[in-house]
PDB file of C-alpha atoms in Angstrom:
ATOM      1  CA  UNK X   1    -127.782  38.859 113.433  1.00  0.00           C
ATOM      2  CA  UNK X   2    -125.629  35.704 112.112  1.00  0.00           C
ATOM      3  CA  UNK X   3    -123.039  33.804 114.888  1.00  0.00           C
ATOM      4  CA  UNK X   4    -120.691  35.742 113.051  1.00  0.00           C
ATOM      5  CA  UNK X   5    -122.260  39.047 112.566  1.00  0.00           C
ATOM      6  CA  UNK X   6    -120.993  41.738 115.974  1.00  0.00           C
ATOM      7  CA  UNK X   7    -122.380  45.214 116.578  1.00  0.00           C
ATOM      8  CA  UNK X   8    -119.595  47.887 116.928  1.00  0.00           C
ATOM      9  CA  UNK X   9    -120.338  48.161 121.080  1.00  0.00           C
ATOM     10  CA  UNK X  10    -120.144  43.407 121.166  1.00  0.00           C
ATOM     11  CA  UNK X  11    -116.740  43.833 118.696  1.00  0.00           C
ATOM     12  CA  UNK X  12    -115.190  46.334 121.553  1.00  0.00           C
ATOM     13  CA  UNK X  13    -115.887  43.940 124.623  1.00  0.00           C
ATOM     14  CA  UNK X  14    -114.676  40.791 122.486  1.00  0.00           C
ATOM     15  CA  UNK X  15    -111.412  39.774 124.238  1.00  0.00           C
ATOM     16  CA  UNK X  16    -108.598  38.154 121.540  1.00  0.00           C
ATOM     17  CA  UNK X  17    -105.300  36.287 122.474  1.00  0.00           C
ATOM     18  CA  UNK X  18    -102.597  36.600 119.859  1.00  0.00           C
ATOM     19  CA  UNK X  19     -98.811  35.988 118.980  1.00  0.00           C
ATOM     20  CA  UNK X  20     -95.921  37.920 117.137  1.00  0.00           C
ATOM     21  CA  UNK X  21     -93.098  36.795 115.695  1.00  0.00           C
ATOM     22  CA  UNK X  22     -90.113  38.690 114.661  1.00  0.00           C
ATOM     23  CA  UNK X  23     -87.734  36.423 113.030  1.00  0.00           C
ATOM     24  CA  UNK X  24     -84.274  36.923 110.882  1.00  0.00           C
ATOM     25  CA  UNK X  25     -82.050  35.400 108.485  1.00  0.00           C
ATOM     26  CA  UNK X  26     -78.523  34.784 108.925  1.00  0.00           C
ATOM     27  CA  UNK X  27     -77.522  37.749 107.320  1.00  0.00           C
ATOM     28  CA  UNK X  28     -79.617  39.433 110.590  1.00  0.00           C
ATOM     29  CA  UNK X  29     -82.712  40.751 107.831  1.00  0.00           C
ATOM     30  CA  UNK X  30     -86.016  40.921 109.513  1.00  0.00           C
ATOM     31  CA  UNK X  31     -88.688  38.955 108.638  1.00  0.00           C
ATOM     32  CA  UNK X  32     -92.076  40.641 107.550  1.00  0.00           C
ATOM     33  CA  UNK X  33     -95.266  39.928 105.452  1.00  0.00           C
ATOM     34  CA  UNK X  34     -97.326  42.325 103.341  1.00  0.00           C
ATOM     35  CA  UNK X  35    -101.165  41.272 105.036  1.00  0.00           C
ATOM     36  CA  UNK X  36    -103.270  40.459 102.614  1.00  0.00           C
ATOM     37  CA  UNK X  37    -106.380  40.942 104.660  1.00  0.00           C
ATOM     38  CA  UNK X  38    -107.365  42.757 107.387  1.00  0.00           C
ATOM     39  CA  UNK X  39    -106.319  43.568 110.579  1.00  0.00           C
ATOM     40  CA  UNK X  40    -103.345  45.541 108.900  1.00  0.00           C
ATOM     41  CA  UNK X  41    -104.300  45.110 104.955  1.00  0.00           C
ATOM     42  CA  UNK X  42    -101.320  46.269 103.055  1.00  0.00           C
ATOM     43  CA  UNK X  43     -98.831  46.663 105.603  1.00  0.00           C
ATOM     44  CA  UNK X  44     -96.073  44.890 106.506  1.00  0.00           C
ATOM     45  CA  UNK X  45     -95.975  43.202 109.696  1.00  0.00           C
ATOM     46  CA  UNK X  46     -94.260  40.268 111.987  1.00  0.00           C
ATOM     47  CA  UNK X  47     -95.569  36.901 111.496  1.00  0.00           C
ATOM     48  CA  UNK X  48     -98.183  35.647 113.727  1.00  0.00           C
ATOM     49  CA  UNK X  49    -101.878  34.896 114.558  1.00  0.00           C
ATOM     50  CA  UNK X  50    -104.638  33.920 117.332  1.00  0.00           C
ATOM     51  CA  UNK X  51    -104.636  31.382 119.940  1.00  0.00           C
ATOM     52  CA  UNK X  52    -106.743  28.423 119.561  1.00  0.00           C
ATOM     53  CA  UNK X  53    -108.278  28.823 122.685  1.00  0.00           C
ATOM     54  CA  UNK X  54    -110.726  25.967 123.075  1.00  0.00           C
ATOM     55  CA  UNK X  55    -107.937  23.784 122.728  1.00  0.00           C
ATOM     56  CA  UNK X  56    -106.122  25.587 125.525  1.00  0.00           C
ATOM     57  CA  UNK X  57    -103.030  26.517 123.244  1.00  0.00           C
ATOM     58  CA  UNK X  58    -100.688  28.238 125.141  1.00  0.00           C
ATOM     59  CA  UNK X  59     -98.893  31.351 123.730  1.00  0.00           C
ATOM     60  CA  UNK X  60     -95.628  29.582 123.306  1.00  0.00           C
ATOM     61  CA  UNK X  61     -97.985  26.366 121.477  1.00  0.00           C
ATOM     62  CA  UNK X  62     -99.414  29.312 119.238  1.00  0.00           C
ATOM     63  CA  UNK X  63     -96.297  30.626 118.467  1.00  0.00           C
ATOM     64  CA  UNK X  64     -94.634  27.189 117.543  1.00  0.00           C
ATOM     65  CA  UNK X  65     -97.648  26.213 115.436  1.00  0.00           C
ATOM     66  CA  UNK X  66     -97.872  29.832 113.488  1.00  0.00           C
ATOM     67  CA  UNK X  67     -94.113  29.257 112.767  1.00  0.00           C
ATOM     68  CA  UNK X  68     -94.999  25.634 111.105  1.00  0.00           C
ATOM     69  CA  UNK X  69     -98.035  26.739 109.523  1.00  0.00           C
ATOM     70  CA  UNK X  70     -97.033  30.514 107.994  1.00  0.00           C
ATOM     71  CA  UNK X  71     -92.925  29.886 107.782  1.00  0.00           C
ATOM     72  CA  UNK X  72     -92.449  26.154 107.260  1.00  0.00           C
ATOM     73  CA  UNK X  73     -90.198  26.074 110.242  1.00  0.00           C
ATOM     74  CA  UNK X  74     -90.021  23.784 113.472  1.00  0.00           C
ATOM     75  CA  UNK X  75     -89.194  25.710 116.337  1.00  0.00           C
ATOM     76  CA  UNK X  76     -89.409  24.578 120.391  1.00  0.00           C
ATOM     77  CA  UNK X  77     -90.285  26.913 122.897  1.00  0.00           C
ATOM     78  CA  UNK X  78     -86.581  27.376 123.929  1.00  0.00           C
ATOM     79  CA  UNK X  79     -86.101  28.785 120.430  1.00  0.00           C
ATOM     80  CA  UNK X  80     -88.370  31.861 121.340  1.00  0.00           C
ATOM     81  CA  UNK X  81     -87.618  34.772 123.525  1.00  0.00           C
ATOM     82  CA  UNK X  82     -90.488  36.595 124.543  1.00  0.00           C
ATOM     83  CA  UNK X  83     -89.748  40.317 124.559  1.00  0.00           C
ATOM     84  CA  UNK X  84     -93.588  41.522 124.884  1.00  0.00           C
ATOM     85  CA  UNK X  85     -96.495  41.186 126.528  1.00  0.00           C
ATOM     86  CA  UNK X  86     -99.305  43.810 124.648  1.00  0.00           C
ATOM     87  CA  UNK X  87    -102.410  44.924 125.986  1.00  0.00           C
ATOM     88  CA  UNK X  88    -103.754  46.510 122.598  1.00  0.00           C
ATOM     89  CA  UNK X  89    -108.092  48.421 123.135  1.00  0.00           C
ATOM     90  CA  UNK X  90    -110.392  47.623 120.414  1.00  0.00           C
ATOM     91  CA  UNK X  91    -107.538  47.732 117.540  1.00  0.00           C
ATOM     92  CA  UNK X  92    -108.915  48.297 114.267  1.00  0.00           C
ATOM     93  CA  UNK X  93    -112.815  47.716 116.122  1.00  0.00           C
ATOM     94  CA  UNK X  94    -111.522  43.613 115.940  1.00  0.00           C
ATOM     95  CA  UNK X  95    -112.051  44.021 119.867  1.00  0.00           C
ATOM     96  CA  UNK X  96    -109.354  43.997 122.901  1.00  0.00           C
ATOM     97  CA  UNK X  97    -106.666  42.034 122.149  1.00  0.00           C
ATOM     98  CA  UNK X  98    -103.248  40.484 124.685  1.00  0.00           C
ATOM     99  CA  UNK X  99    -100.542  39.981 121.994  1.00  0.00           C
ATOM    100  CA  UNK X 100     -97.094  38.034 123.216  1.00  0.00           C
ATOM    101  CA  UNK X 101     -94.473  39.335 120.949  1.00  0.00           C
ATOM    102  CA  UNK X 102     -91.281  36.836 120.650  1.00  0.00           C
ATOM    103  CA  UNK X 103     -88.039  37.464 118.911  1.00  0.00           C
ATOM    104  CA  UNK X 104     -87.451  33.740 117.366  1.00  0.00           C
ATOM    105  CA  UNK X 105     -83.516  32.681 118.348  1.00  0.00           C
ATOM    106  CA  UNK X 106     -82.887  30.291 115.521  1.00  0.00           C
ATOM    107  CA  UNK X 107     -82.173  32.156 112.331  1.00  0.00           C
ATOM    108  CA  UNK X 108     -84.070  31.365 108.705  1.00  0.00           C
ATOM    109  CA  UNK X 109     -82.112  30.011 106.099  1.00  0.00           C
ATOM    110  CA  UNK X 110     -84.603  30.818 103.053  1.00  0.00           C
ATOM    111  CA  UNK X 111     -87.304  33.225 102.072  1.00  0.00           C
ATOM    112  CA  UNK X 112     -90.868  31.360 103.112  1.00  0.00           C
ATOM    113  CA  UNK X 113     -92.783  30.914 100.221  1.00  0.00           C
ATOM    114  CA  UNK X 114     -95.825  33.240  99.462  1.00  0.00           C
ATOM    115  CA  UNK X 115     -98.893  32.060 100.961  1.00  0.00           C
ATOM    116  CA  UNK X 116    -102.859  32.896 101.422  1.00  0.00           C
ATOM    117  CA  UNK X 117    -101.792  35.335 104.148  1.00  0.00           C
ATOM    118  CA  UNK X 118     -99.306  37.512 101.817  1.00  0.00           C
ATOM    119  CA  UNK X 119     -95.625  37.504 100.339  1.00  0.00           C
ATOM    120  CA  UNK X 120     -92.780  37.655 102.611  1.00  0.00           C
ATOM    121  CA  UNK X 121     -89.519  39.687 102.411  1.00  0.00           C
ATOM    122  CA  UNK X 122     -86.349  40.128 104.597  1.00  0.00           C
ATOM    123  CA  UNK X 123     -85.801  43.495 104.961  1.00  0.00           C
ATOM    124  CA  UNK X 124     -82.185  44.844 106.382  1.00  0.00           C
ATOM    125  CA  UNK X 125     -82.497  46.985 109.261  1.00  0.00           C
ATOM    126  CA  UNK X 126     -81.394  50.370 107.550  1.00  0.00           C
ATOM    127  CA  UNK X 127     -84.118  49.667 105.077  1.00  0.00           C
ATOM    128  CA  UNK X 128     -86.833  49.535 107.973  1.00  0.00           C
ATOM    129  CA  UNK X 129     -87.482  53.269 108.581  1.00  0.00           C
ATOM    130  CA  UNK X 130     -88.850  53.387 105.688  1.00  0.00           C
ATOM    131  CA  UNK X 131     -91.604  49.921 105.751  1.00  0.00           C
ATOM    132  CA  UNK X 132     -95.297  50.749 105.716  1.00  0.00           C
ATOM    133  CA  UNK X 133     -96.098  48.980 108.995  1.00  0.00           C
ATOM    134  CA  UNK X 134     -98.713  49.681 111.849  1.00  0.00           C
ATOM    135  CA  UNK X 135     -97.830  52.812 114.163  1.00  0.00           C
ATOM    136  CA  UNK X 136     -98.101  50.467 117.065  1.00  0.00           C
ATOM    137  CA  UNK X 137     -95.619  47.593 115.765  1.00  0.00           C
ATOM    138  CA  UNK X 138     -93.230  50.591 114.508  1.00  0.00           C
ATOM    139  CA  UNK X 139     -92.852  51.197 118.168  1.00  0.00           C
ATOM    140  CA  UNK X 140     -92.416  48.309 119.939  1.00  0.00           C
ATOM    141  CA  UNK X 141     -89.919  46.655 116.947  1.00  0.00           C
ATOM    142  CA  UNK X 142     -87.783  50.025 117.173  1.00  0.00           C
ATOM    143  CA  UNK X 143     -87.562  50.612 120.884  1.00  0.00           C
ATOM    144  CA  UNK X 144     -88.063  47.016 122.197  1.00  0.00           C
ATOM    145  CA  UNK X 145     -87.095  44.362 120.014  1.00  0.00           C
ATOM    146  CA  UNK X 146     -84.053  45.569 117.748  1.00  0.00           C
ATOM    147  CA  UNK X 147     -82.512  46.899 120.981  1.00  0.00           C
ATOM    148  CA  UNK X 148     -79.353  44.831 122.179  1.00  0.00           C
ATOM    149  CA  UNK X 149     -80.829  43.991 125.425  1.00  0.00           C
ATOM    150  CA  UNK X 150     -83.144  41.084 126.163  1.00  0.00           C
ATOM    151  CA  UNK X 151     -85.612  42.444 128.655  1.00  0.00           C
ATOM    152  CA  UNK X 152     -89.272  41.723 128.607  1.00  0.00           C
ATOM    153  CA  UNK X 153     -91.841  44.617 128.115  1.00  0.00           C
ATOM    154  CA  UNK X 154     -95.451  44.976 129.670  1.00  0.00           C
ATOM    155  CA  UNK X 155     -97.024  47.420 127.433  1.00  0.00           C
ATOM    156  CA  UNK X 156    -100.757  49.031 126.916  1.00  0.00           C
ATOM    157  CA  UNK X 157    -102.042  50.363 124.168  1.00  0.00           C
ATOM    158  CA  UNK X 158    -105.433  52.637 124.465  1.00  0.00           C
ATOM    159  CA  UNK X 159    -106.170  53.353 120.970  1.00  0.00           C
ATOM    160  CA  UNK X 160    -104.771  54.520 117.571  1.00  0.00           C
ATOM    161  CA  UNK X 161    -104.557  58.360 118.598  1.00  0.00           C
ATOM    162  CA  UNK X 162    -103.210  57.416 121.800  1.00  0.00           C
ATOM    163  CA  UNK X 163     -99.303  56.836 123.110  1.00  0.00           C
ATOM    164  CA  UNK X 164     -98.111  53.783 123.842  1.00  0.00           C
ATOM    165  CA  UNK X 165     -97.646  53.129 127.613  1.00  0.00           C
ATOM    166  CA  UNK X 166     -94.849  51.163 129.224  1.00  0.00           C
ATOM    167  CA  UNK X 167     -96.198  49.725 132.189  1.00  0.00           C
ATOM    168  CA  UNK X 168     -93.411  47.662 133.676  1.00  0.00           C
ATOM    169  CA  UNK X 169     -89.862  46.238 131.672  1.00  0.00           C
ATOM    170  CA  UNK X 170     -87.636  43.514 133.331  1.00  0.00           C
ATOM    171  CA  UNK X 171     -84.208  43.369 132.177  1.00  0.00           C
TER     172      UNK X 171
END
């Protein structure tokens, strides 16, 4: 078995350290691509991706350098409110992943342009019922980020078929 190559039981103890970002425009549209790829192929999600952990990037460092890399933007940790913290169990057999979710401050003036990852598209919030997005991210962008409130969620996820738990919220 290649470097690369993981049985089903190695892929479920792998650990994986991700971000989210849920930006809008000025007009207050959300943000979303349609994945190209797996995890997620075909839906639309928040912008984000995996720590560059023998670096030591931090989750904010992440976040900032997704933004650059997938949006075009320059953000600073003060323009990021984190709003989740995501314990997610082998999620889509990738292995067990700790996603922080941030809600970026700083509004987008433009579209970002299509890119390796998929196209982009602001969607207006009456319009999101109706977005083919993961069960999971359906949950937390509905009852945690497009709330009014700013508080900060600990959630856990055990797997597809089962609820989403909130452990702890402050705020």
């Amino acid at each position: 078995m290649s470097a690369t190559q993981f049985s089903s039981k190695e892929h479920a103890s792998r650990f994986r350290i991700g971000t989210l970002l849920y930006f809008s425009d000025e007009a207050d549209r959300l943000l979303l691509i349609r994945r190209k790829r797996p995890p997620n192929l075909g839906l639309w999600c928040a912008v984000g991706g995996k720590l560059e952990m023998p670096t030591g990037e931090s989750p904010y460092e992440c976040a900032i350098r997704e933004a650059a890399e997938e949006v075009g933007v320059s953000l600073r940790a003060s323009d990021l409110g984190l709003r989740c913290l995501l314990s997610e169990k082998d999620y889509e057999e990738t292995g067990h992943w700790l996603m922080f979710v941030y809600q970026v401050r700083v509004p987008l003036r433009a579209l970002p342009p299509r890119m390796e990852e998929g196209e982009f598209r602001f969607f207006d919030r009456t319009e999101l019922e109706g977005v083919e997005m993961p069960a999971l991210d359906r949950q937390i962008l509905f009852g945690r980020i497009l709330t009014d409130d700013e508080s900060l969620h600990f959630l856990r996820s055990d797997g597809d078929a089962l609820p989403l738990v909130e452990e702890s919220r402050i705020g």
